[in-house]
Structures are given as structure tokens and as C-alpha cells.
CSV table of C-alpha atoms in Angstrom, one decimal:
chain,number,residue,atom,x,y,z
X,1,MET,CA,1.2,-10.3,28.0
X,2,ASN,CA,4.3,-8.5,27.5
X,3,ASP,CA,6.3,-11.0,25.9
X,4,LEU,CA,5.6,-13.9,23.3
X,5,ALA,CA,7.4,-16.6,25.5
X,6,PRO,CA,4.3,-18.6,26.9
X,7,LEU,CA,2.9,-18.6,23.4
X,8,LEU,CA,5.9,-20.4,22.3
X,9,SER,CA,5.8,-23.1,24.8
X,10,ALA,CA,4.3,-26.3,24.1
X,11,GLU,CA,1.1,-25.3,26.1
X,12,GLY,CA,0.9,-22.1,24.4
X,13,ARG,CA,1.4,-23.4,20.9
X,14,ALA,CA,-1.2,-26.0,21.5
X,15,LEU,CA,-3.8,-23.2,22.6
X,16,LEU,CA,-3.2,-21.6,19.4
X,17,ASP,CA,-4.2,-24.6,17.6
X,18,LEU,CA,-7.4,-24.8,19.5
X,19,VAL,CA,-8.3,-21.1,19.0
X,20,ARG,CA,-7.2,-20.9,15.3
X,21,GLY,CA,-10.1,-19.3,13.4
X,22,THR,CA,-12.1,-18.4,16.2
X,23,ALA,CA,-14.9,-16.1,15.4
X,24,PRO,CA,-15.4,-12.9,17.5
X,25,ALA,CA,-18.9,-13.7,18.3
X,26,ASP,CA,-17.4,-17.0,19.9
X,27,GLU,CA,-14.5,-15.9,21.7
X,28,LEU,CA,-16.3,-15.6,25.1
X,29,ALA,CA,-17.5,-18.9,25.0
X,30,VAL,CA,-14.2,-20.4,23.7
X,31,ALA,CA,-12.2,-18.6,26.5
X,32,THR,CA,-14.6,-19.7,29.4
X,33,ARG,CA,-14.3,-23.4,28.1
X,34,LEU,CA,-10.4,-23.2,27.9
X,35,ARG,CA,-9.9,-21.4,31.0
X,36,ARG,CA,-11.0,-24.4,33.0
X,37,ALA,CA,-8.0,-26.4,31.7
X,38,HIS,CA,-5.3,-23.3,31.3
X,39,PRO,CA,-4.2,-20.2,32.9
X,40,ALA,CA,-6.5,-17.3,32.0
X,41,ASP,CA,-3.9,-14.8,30.9
X,42,LEU,CA,-2.4,-17.6,28.4
X,43,VAL,CA,-6.0,-18.1,26.9
X,44,SER,CA,-6.6,-14.4,26.5
X,45,ALA,CA,-3.0,-14.2,24.9
X,46,ALA,CA,-3.8,-17.1,22.6
X,47,LEU,CA,-7.2,-15.8,21.5
X,48,GLY,CA,-5.4,-12.1,20.9
X,49,GLN,CA,-2.8,-13.8,18.7
X,50,ALA,CA,-5.5,-15.6,16.9
X,51,ARG,CA,-7.0,-12.3,16.1
X,52,LEU,CA,-4.0,-10.8,15.1
X,53,ARG,CA,-3.1,-13.8,12.6
X,54,GLN,CA,-6.7,-13.3,11.1
X,55,ARG,CA,-5.8,-9.5,10.3
X,56,ALA,CA,-2.3,-10.3,8.9
X,57,ALA,CA,-3.7,-12.8,6.4
X,58,ALA,CA,-4.5,-10.0,4.0
X,59,LYS,CA,-0.8,-9.1,4.2
X,60,PHE,CA,1.1,-12.3,4.5
X,61,GLY,CA,-1.4,-15.1,3.1
X,62,ALA,CA,-3.3,-17.4,5.6
X,63,GLU,CA,-0.8,-20.0,5.2
X,64,ASP,CA,2.2,-18.0,6.5
X,65,ALA,CA,-0.1,-16.0,9.0
X,66,GLU,CA,-1.4,-18.9,10.7
X,67,ARG,CA,2.1,-20.1,11.7
X,68,MET,CA,3.5,-16.4,12.5
X,69,PHE,CA,3.5,-14.5,15.5
X,70,PHE,CA,2.5,-10.8,15.7
X,71,THR,CA,2.1,-7.6,17.8
X,72,PRO,CA,-0.4,-5.1,17.0
X,73,ASN,CA,1.9,-2.6,15.7
X,74,GLY,CA,3.7,-5.4,13.9
X,75,VAL,CA,0.3,-6.1,12.0
X,76,GLU,CA,-0.3,-2.4,11.3
X,77,GLN,CA,3.3,-1.6,10.1
X,78,SER,CA,4.7,-4.5,8.4
X,79,THR,CA,5.3,-4.5,4.8
X,80,ARG,CA,2.6,-6.5,2.6
X,81,ALA,CA,4.5,-9.8,1.3
X,82,SER,CA,4.1,-8.8,-2.1
X,83,VAL,CA,6.0,-5.6,-1.7
X,84,ALA,CA,8.6,-7.2,0.3
X,85,GLY,CA,8.8,-9.6,-2.1
X,86,HIS,CA,9.3,-7.2,-5.0
X,87,ARG,CA,11.9,-5.6,-3.2
X,88,ALA,CA,13.9,-8.7,-2.2
X,89,ASP,CA,13.9,-9.6,-5.9
X,90,ARG,CA,15.3,-6.3,-6.7
X,91,MET,CA,18.0,-6.8,-4.4
X,92,LYS,CA,18.8,-10.1,-5.5
X,93,ALA,CA,18.9,-8.9,-9.2
X,94,LEU,CA,21.4,-6.3,-7.7
X,95,GLY,CA,23.9,-9.1,-6.8
X,96,VAL,CA,23.1,-8.6,-3.0
X,97,THR,CA,23.8,-11.6,-0.9
X,98,SER,CA,23.6,-10.3,2.6
X,99,VAL,CA,21.4,-7.3,4.0
X,100,ALA,CA,21.4,-5.7,7.4
X,101,ASP,CA,17.7,-5.2,8.1
X,102,LEU,CA,17.2,-2.1,10.6
X,103,CYS,CA,14.1,-1.6,12.2
X,104,CYS,CA,13.1,-5.2,11.1
X,105,GLY,CA,9.7,-5.1,13.0
X,106,ILE,CA,8.1,-8.6,13.2
X,107,GLY,CA,10.4,-9.7,10.1
X,108,GLY,CA,8.3,-9.4,7.2
X,109,ASP,CA,11.0,-8.0,4.8
X,110,ALA,CA,13.7,-10.2,6.3
X,111,ILE,CA,11.3,-13.3,5.5
X,112,ALA,CA,11.1,-12.2,1.9
X,113,LEU,CA,15.0,-11.3,1.8
X,114,ALA,CA,15.7,-15.0,3.1
X,115,ARG,CA,13.2,-16.6,0.9
X,116,ALA,CA,15.4,-15.1,-2.2
X,117,GLY,CA,18.5,-16.5,-0.8
X,118,ILE,CA,19.9,-13.5,1.1
X,119,ARG,CA,21.4,-13.6,4.4
X,120,VAL,CA,19.8,-11.3,6.8
X,121,LEU,CA,20.8,-9.6,10.1
X,122,ALA,CA,17.4,-8.5,11.5
X,123,VAL,CA,17.7,-5.7,14.1
X,124,ASP,CA,14.8,-4.0,16.4
X,125,ARG,CA,15.3,-2.5,19.9
X,126,ASP,CA,11.9,-3.7,21.2
X,127,PRO,CA,12.3,-7.0,22.8
X,128,VAL,CA,8.8,-8.0,22.2
X,129,THR,CA,9.3,-7.5,18.7
X,130,ALA,CA,12.5,-9.0,18.2
X,131,GLU,CA,11.2,-12.2,19.8
X,132,ALA,CA,8.4,-12.2,17.3
X,133,ALA,CA,11.0,-11.9,14.3
X,134,ARG,CA,13.0,-14.6,15.6
X,135,ALA,CA,9.9,-16.8,16.3
X,136,ASN,CA,8.5,-16.0,12.7
X,137,ALA,CA,12.1,-17.0,11.0
X,138,ASP,CA,11.8,-20.2,13.1
X,139,ALA,CA,8.3,-21.1,12.1
X,140,LEU,CA,8.7,-20.6,8.2
X,141,GLY,CA,12.1,-22.7,8.2
X,142,LEU,CA,14.2,-19.6,7.8
X,143,SER,CA,16.4,-19.3,11.0
X,144,GLY,CA,19.3,-20.4,8.9
X,145,LEU,CA,19.5,-17.2,7.0
X,146,ILE,CA,18.0,-14.9,9.7
X,147,GLU,CA,19.9,-13.4,12.5
X,148,VAL,CA,17.7,-11.4,14.9
X,149,ARG,CA,19.4,-9.2,17.1
X,150,GLU,CA,17.8,-6.9,19.8
X,151,ALA,CA,19.6,-3.8,19.6
X,152,ASP,CA,19.6,0.2,19.0
X,153,VAL,CA,19.9,0.3,15.2
X,154,THR,CA,22.3,3.5,15.2
X,155,GLU,CA,24.9,1.2,17.3
X,156,VAL,CA,25.0,-1.4,14.8
X,157,ASP,CA,27.9,-2.2,12.6
X,158,THR,CA,26.9,-2.9,9.1
X,159,GLY,CA,30.3,-2.7,7.5
X,160,GLY,CA,30.2,-6.6,6.6
X,161,TYR,CA,26.9,-6.6,4.6
X,162,ASP,CA,26.2,-5.9,0.8
X,163,ALA,CA,23.2,-3.7,1.4
X,164,VAL,CA,21.3,-2.1,4.3
X,165,PHE,CA,17.5,-1.7,4.3
X,166,VAL,CA,15.9,0.7,6.6
X,167,ASP,CA,12.3,0.9,7.7
X,168,PRO,CA,11.8,3.7,10.2
X,169,ALA,CA,9.2,3.9,12.6
X,170,ARG,CA,6.5,6.3,11.2
X,171,ARG,CA,4.0,6.0,14.0
X,172,GLY,CA,4.2,7.5,17.4
X,173,GLY,CA,2.0,8.0,20.6
X,174,ARG,CA,-0.4,10.3,18.7
X,175,GLY,CA,-0.6,8.4,15.3
X,176,ARG,CA,1.1,8.7,12.0
X,177,ILE,CA,4.1,10.7,11.6
X,178,PHE,CA,4.4,13.1,8.7
X,179,ASP,CA,7.6,14.6,9.2
X,180,PRO,CA,10.5,12.6,7.9
X,181,GLU,CA,12.8,14.0,10.5
X,182,ALA,CA,10.3,12.8,13.3
X,183,TYR,CA,10.9,9.1,12.2
X,184,SER,CA,12.6,6.8,14.5
X,185,PRO,CA,15.3,6.9,13.5
X,186,PRO,CA,15.2,10.2,11.7
X,187,LEU,CA,15.3,10.0,7.8
X,188,SER,CA,18.7,11.9,7.9
X,189,TRP,CA,20.3,9.2,9.9
X,190,ALA,CA,18.8,6.4,7.8
X,191,VAL,CA,20.2,8.5,4.7
X,192,GLY,CA,23.6,8.6,6.1
X,193,ALA,CA,23.6,4.7,6.9
X,194,ALA,CA,22.5,4.2,3.1
X,195,LEU,CA,25.3,6.3,1.9
X,196,ALA,CA,27.9,4.1,3.9
X,197,ALA,CA,26.7,0.9,2.3
X,198,PRO,CA,27.4,-0.3,-1.1
X,199,ARG,CA,23.6,-0.7,-1.6
X,200,ALA,CA,20.9,0.2,0.1
X,201,ALA,CA,17.0,0.8,0.4
X,202,LEU,CA,14.7,3.2,2.8
X,203,LYS,CA,11.1,2.5,3.3
X,204,ILE,CA,9.4,6.0,3.6
X,205,ALA,CA,5.6,7.0,3.4
X,206,PRO,CA,4.3,7.4,-0.3
X,207,GLY,CA,3.6,10.9,0.6
X,208,VAL,CA,7.0,12.2,1.0
X,209,PRO,CA,7.7,15.5,-0.6
X,210,HIS,CA,9.9,15.1,-3.7
X,211,GLU,CA,12.0,18.1,-2.6
X,212,ALA,CA,13.0,15.8,0.5
X,213,ILE,CA,14.3,13.0,-1.7
X,214,PRO,CA,18.2,13.1,-1.7
X,215,ALA,CA,19.9,13.7,-5.2
X,216,GLU,CA,22.1,10.4,-4.7
X,217,ALA,CA,18.6,8.4,-4.1
X,218,GLU,CA,16.4,6.6,-6.7
X,219,ALA,CA,12.7,6.9,-5.8
X,220,GLU,CA,10.4,4.4,-6.4
X,221,TRP,CA,6.5,4.2,-5.5
X,222,ILE,CA,4.8,0.9,-5.3
X,223,SER,CA,1.4,0.1,-5.6
X,224,ASP,CA,-0.4,-3.3,-4.8
X,225,GLY,CA,-4.0,-3.9,-6.7
X,226,GLY,CA,-4.1,-0.6,-7.2
X,227,ASP,CA,-3.4,0.8,-3.7
X,228,VAL,CA,-0.2,2.9,-3.1
X,229,LYS,CA,1.6,1.0,-0.1
X,230,GLU,CA,4.9,2.8,0.2
X,231,ALA,CA,7.7,4.6,-1.4
X,232,VAL,CA,11.3,3.2,-1.4
X,233,LEU,CA,14.6,5.4,-1.6
X,234,TRP,CA,17.4,3.4,-3.5
X,235,PHE,CA,21.0,4.0,-3.1
X,236,GLY,CA,23.7,2.4,-5.2
X,237,THR,CA,21.3,2.2,-8.3
X,238,GLU,CA,20.3,5.1,-10.6
X,239,PRO,CA,20.6,8.6,-8.6
X,240,GLY,CA,17.8,10.9,-9.7
X,241,ALA,CA,15.7,8.2,-11.4
X,242,VAL,CA,11.9,8.1,-10.4
X,243,ARG,CA,9.8,4.9,-11.2
X,244,ALA,CA,6.2,3.7,-10.4
X,245,THR,CA,5.7,0.1,-9.8
X,246,LEU,CA,2.6,-1.6,-10.0
X,247,LEU,CA,2.0,-5.2,-8.4
X,248,PRO,CA,1.2,-7.8,-9.0
X,249,GLY,CA,3.4,-8.0,-12.1
X,250,PRO,CA,5.7,-6.2,-11.5
X,251,ARG,CA,5.2,-3.4,-14.0
X,252,THR,CA,7.6,-0.3,-13.8
X,253,LEU,CA,7.3,3.0,-15.4
X,254,LEU,CA,10.7,4.9,-15.4
X,255,GLY,CA,10.0,8.6,-15.5
X,256,ALA,CA,11.6,10.7,-18.4
X,257,GLY,CA,11.5,13.9,-17.1
X,258,LEU,CA,8.6,15.3,-19.1
X,259,PRO,CA,7.2,18.7,-18.7
X,260,ASP,CA,3.6,18.6,-17.5
X,261,PRO,CA,1.0,17.7,-20.2
X,262,ASP,CA,-1.0,20.4,-21.9
X,263,VAL,CA,-4.7,20.7,-20.8
X,264,ARG,CA,-7.3,19.8,-23.6
X,265,PRO,CA,-11.0,19.5,-24.2
X,266,VAL,CA,-12.5,16.3,-22.6
X,267,GLY,CA,-12.4,13.5,-25.3
X,268,ARG,CA,-14.0,10.3,-25.7
X,269,TYR,CA,-12.0,8.6,-22.8
X,270,LEU,CA,-10.7,9.4,-19.4
X,271,TYR,CA,-8.0,7.9,-17.9
X,272,GLU,CA,-7.3,7.2,-14.2
X,273,PRO,CA,-3.6,7.0,-13.4
X,274,ASP,CA,-2.7,4.5,-10.9
X,275,GLY,CA,-1.7,6.0,-7.3
X,276,ALA,CA,1.7,5.0,-7.7
X,277,VAL,CA,2.0,7.2,-10.9
X,278,ILE,CA,0.4,10.1,-9.5
X,279,ARG,CA,2.7,10.0,-6.2
X,280,ALA,CA,5.9,9.6,-8.6
X,281,HIS,CA,4.7,12.8,-10.7
X,282,LEU,CA,4.7,10.7,-13.8
X,283,VAL,CA,1.3,11.5,-15.0
X,284,ALA,CA,3.2,13.2,-18.0
X,285,ASP,CA,4.7,10.0,-19.0
X,286,VAL,CA,1.5,8.0,-19.2
X,287,ALA,CA,-0.2,11.0,-21.3
X,288,ARG,CA,2.5,10.8,-23.7
X,289,ARG,CA,1.8,7.0,-24.1
X,290,LEU,CA,-1.7,7.7,-24.7
X,291,ASP,CA,-1.6,10.8,-26.9
X,292,GLY,CA,-3.5,12.5,-24.4
X,293,GLY,CA,-3.6,15.6,-22.0
X,294,LEU,CA,-5.2,16.9,-18.7
X,295,ILE,CA,-8.7,17.9,-18.3
X,296,ASP,CA,-7.1,20.7,-15.7
X,297,GLU,CA,-3.8,21.9,-14.9
X,298,THR,CA,-4.3,20.8,-11.4
X,299,ILE,CA,-6.3,17.3,-11.9
X,300,ALA,CA,-4.4,14.1,-12.5
X,301,TYR,CA,-6.9,12.8,-15.0
X,302,ILE,CA,-5.8,12.1,-18.6
X,303,THR,CA,-8.3,12.6,-21.4
X,304,ALA,CA,-7.7,11.3,-25.0
X,305,ASP,CA,-9.8,10.3,-28.2
X,306,ASP,CA,-8.5,7.0,-28.6
X,307,LEU,CA,-8.6,3.9,-26.3
X,308,ARG,CA,-5.2,2.4,-25.8
X,309,PRO,CA,-4.3,-0.4,-23.5
X,310,THR,CA,-1.9,0.6,-20.6
X,311,PRO,CA,-1.3,-0.9,-17.0
X,312,TYR,CA,-0.6,2.5,-15.6
X,313,ALA,CA,-4.2,4.0,-16.0
X,314,THR,CA,-7.7,2.6,-15.9
X,315,ALA,CA,-9.7,3.9,-18.8
X,316,TYR,CA,-13.4,5.2,-18.6
X,317,GLU,CA,-15.5,5.9,-21.8
X,318,ILE,CA,-17.2,9.1,-21.1
X,319,THR,CA,-20.9,9.7,-22.2
X,320,ASP,CA,-22.0,12.9,-20.6
X,321,ARG,CA,-20.4,16.0,-19.6
X,322,LEU,CA,-22.4,18.4,-17.1
X,323,PRO,CA,-21.7,21.3,-15.0
X,324,PHE,CA,-22.1,20.6,-11.5
X,325,ASN,CA,-25.8,20.2,-11.0
X,326,VAL,CA,-27.4,17.5,-8.7
X,327,LYS,CA,-30.7,17.6,-10.4
X,328,LYS,CA,-29.5,17.4,-13.7
X,329,LEU,CA,-27.4,14.4,-12.7
X,330,LYS,CA,-30.2,12.7,-11.0
X,331,ALA,CA,-32.3,13.2,-14.2
X,332,LEU,CA,-29.9,11.8,-16.5
X,333,LEU,CA,-29.6,8.8,-14.4
X,334,ARG,CA,-33.2,8.3,-14.2
X,335,GLU,CA,-33.3,8.2,-17.9
X,336,ARG,CA,-30.4,5.7,-18.3
X,337,GLY,CA,-32.1,3.2,-16.0
X,338,VAL,CA,-28.9,3.5,-13.9
X,339,GLY,CA,-29.2,1.7,-10.5
X,340,ILE,CA,-25.5,1.2,-9.6
X,341,LEU,CA,-23.4,4.2,-9.3
X,342,THR,CA,-19.7,4.6,-8.6
X,343,VAL,CA,-18.7,7.9,-7.5
X,344,LYS,CA,-15.1,9.2,-7.9
X,345,LYS,CA,-13.7,12.6,-7.2
X,346,ARG,CA,-10.6,14.7,-7.8
X,347,GLY,CA,-10.6,18.4,-6.9
X,348,SER,CA,-14.1,18.3,-5.6
X,349,ALA,CA,-15.4,18.9,-1.9
X,350,VAL,CA,-18.6,16.8,-2.4
X,351,GLU,CA,-18.6,13.6,-0.6
X,352,PRO,CA,-19.3,10.7,-3.0
X,353,GLU,CA,-21.7,8.9,-0.5
X,354,GLU,CA,-23.9,11.8,0.0
X,355,LEU,CA,-24.2,12.6,-3.7
X,356,ARG,CA,-25.1,9.0,-4.1
X,357,LYS,CA,-28.1,9.3,-1.6
X,358,LYS,CA,-29.3,12.3,-3.5
X,359,VAL,CA,-29.2,11.2,-7.1
X,360,LEU,CA,-29.6,7.5,-6.9
X,361,PRO,CA,-33.0,6.2,-5.2
X,362,LYS,CA,-33.0,2.6,-4.7
X,363,GLY,CA,-34.2,0.3,-7.4
X,364,GLN,CA,-34.0,2.7,-10.1
X,365,GLY,CA,-32.6,0.5,-12.9
X,366,PRO,CA,-30.5,-2.3,-14.0
X,367,ASN,CA,-27.7,-0.3,-15.5
X,368,SER,CA,-24.2,1.1,-13.9
X,369,ALA,CA,-22.4,4.1,-14.4
X,370,THR,CA,-19.3,6.0,-13.0
X,371,VAL,CA,-19.5,9.6,-12.3
X,372,PHE,CA,-16.2,11.7,-11.9
X,373,LEU,CA,-16.7,15.0,-9.8
X,374,THR,CA,-13.8,17.2,-10.7
X,375,ARG,CA,-12.9,20.2,-12.6
X,376,VAL,CA,-12.7,20.9,-16.3
X,377,ALA,CA,-10.4,24.0,-17.2
X,378,GLY,CA,-11.3,25.3,-13.8
X,379,ALA,CA,-15.2,24.7,-13.7
X,380,PRO,CA,-16.6,22.5,-11.5
X,381,THR,CA,-17.8,19.4,-13.7
X,382,MET,CA,-19.4,16.0,-13.8
X,383,LEU,CA,-18.3,13.4,-16.4
X,384,VAL,CA,-20.6,10.3,-16.6
X,385,GLY,CA,-19.4,7.2,-18.2
X,386,ALA,CA,-18.3,3.6,-17.3
X,387,PRO,CA,-15.1,1.4,-17.5
X,388,ALA,CA,-14.2,1.3,-21.2
X,389,GLY,CA,-14.9,-2.1,-22.5
X,390,SER,CA,-17.7,-2.6,-20.0
X,391,ALA,CA,-20.8,-4.5,-21.4
X,392,VAL,CA,-23.0,-1.8,-20.0
X,393,THR,CA,-22.5,1.7,-19.8
X,394,ALA,CA,-24.4,4.8,-18.8
X,395,GLY,CA,-25.2,5.4,-22.6
X,396,GLY,CA,-26.3,1.8,-23.0
X,397,ALA,CA,-23.4,1.0,-25.5
X,398,SER,CA,-20.5,-1.1,-25.1
């Protein structure tokens, strides 16, 4: 179906209740039964919406997802609720009371903003997407704070709003778009709209080149549960500032403009910085907190002699350092009774799963270990250890 209207009818909503939680293996039987009393296309639409709601639960939580309406692109491209909530909290802390949400999609950010008590104008040019955003505002009891408008965002007057939020489309017919000027609308237009507002936030891909960030912007990289989700350019805050924010929390690391850390010999501990820290180029800031250095000038692993707690990196205790050699690694793991192996890599072309098959026959032992495929001072190296403080390491000590 090309619109959501049939699903918003009484019959459509009743069907959505009936198909809630339908497993993929049961869809054919459910569809056959329901088509005896309902139009076939409406039954198909309800089952399709049920599948989208199941996928969306990871981003929005099951309680909200079961009440919301989605499009396939909307599920794929919408902001995770935890990230949208963090951004809405920042807006509120900045004194923002009204936001023009341009390219609103199915309304994920508008929902978070409204729940923070902020009035929202949500704009999208796609009629089905705008219809979904409107239905979601109504379903979640937020229609009093969210006005949805179907329009071209480049033609919307945002002069009456405290802030502008722009989430340009970063996918096209051929998949993900990496050139910011190929976004829809282009990043340059979004920056212009941001500069014209008292405050603004632009959602961009986390892989954006740092040289593409305008001097007037603050750049924030956000991870959730260790996975990098997005970057945001803030205007009207701290021009030139760079920060990494980790959710849940939030915990925020503000960059101090430090030079790259020195390379030093591998110590007892290896720290793997959070992806947001790496994307924000703040590895040096974490290394300073840990009194550590890099294992290689091109590799974002920090090494140190002491174990220090930090939310910005995961610590591993290193028990062995080997030149890259599959036979030696296999022998070491057999000697240690390792049957559970985590393989991480940075600066190596070796595929972790292939290495795991070669060095870890099934049923080898009860212990666990982590191996890092990387470079140390330019040389291909394997570092073996385990998460710091774990009960069992490759060496058998805690």
C-alpha cells in the first residue's frame, strides 16, 4: 500500500492488534485466515507493519514500537530513541522551547523533543512519511506539541523557532551516500539554515571528514552501548569544540586539542577506545588520562602499565605478545586450554572468523581469551589476553 490511511481506519487498527507479534513462519497461515474476512491488500499491509514494528523495537522500545507506524526507510534511517533523547535533553538545557525539525522522517526526533516539553514543527516532503509522523504523534499522545507539515524543507520559514534540527537523507537509490553535498538536502544548505537560526543541530554520518566540519560548529560523536550511531554538528554552542558522548549515561569527553600520543612498548594493559572517541579524534585525551601511549602511530590502541577505570575505553590485560604466526597462536591456546576465543583486529587484513577456525578446534578447553590482530611499531603482531578483571584469562590468572 502506498499510504497508511487504511491502517489508520478502525478495521486497519483491529487487524494490527490481531497480527501483533506474528512470527515469520506463521504469516502465511495468519494471512490465509484473515483474508476470509478482510481485504487481501489490507491484511498484507497489516502483516508488513507488524514486521516493521518488530524491527523498530530495538530502536524505540517494544512499548512505543507497538503503537507507532513505520515505513521501511523510516525504520532504517530513524534515530534511536536513546540518542534522540540525549539530543532533546541538550536542546532543553540550552533553553530551547521550539524546534523546526526538517526532514523529520517518521518522527523519532520530534517525539523525543516533544517529550522534553519542546514544541516541534516536523517537516517532510514525502507524503507517506509525513503521514507516519503525524500518526505517531497522535499514537503517543504528543499531537498537541507536534505539528506535522508535508513540504519541501528548503521552502519552510523557520524564523519563529528557537532552534533548527536537520536530518538530511543519506541514502539514495544506490545505497548509502558518503559525499555530504550529495545529501538531500546538501550539507551546505543545512549549514546555511543552521547559521540563520539562534541554535541548530545537524545530524550527519559519523564518518564525516573532520575537514568538512564548519568552523562555526561544535562536533559531537555519539555511541550507544559501544556502537557509534551518528555525529551531530551543533551551532550556537561552542564553535570548534569536539566531543565524544557515550550512552547510556551520558558521559561526555570534551577534546583539549592534544597532539597525538607517543608510541611506547606494549605494557601490561591494552585499552580499546570507544568508537565515538576514535571518530572524534580524541584518543590522545583518553591516553593522557591513562598515562598511556600508542602501540603504533597509526593504530588506535592505547597501552599502559597500570589499570585505571575509564568509561571511554575497554581495558584488557595482555598476557602474551607474538609475531603474527598462526601455528604459534594455535599452540599457545591449546596450552592454555582456551575454548572460547574473541578475535579483534585493527590494522590487519586477516578475517577474525577465518583465524578462529584455524586456531581453535571445537572442544579445546574451558578457558577464554581475546586476541588482537594488529601492528606494534609497524610489525604485524598478535596480542593475547582477556578483559581486565575477568575471572579467567588466557594465562589463567584474574
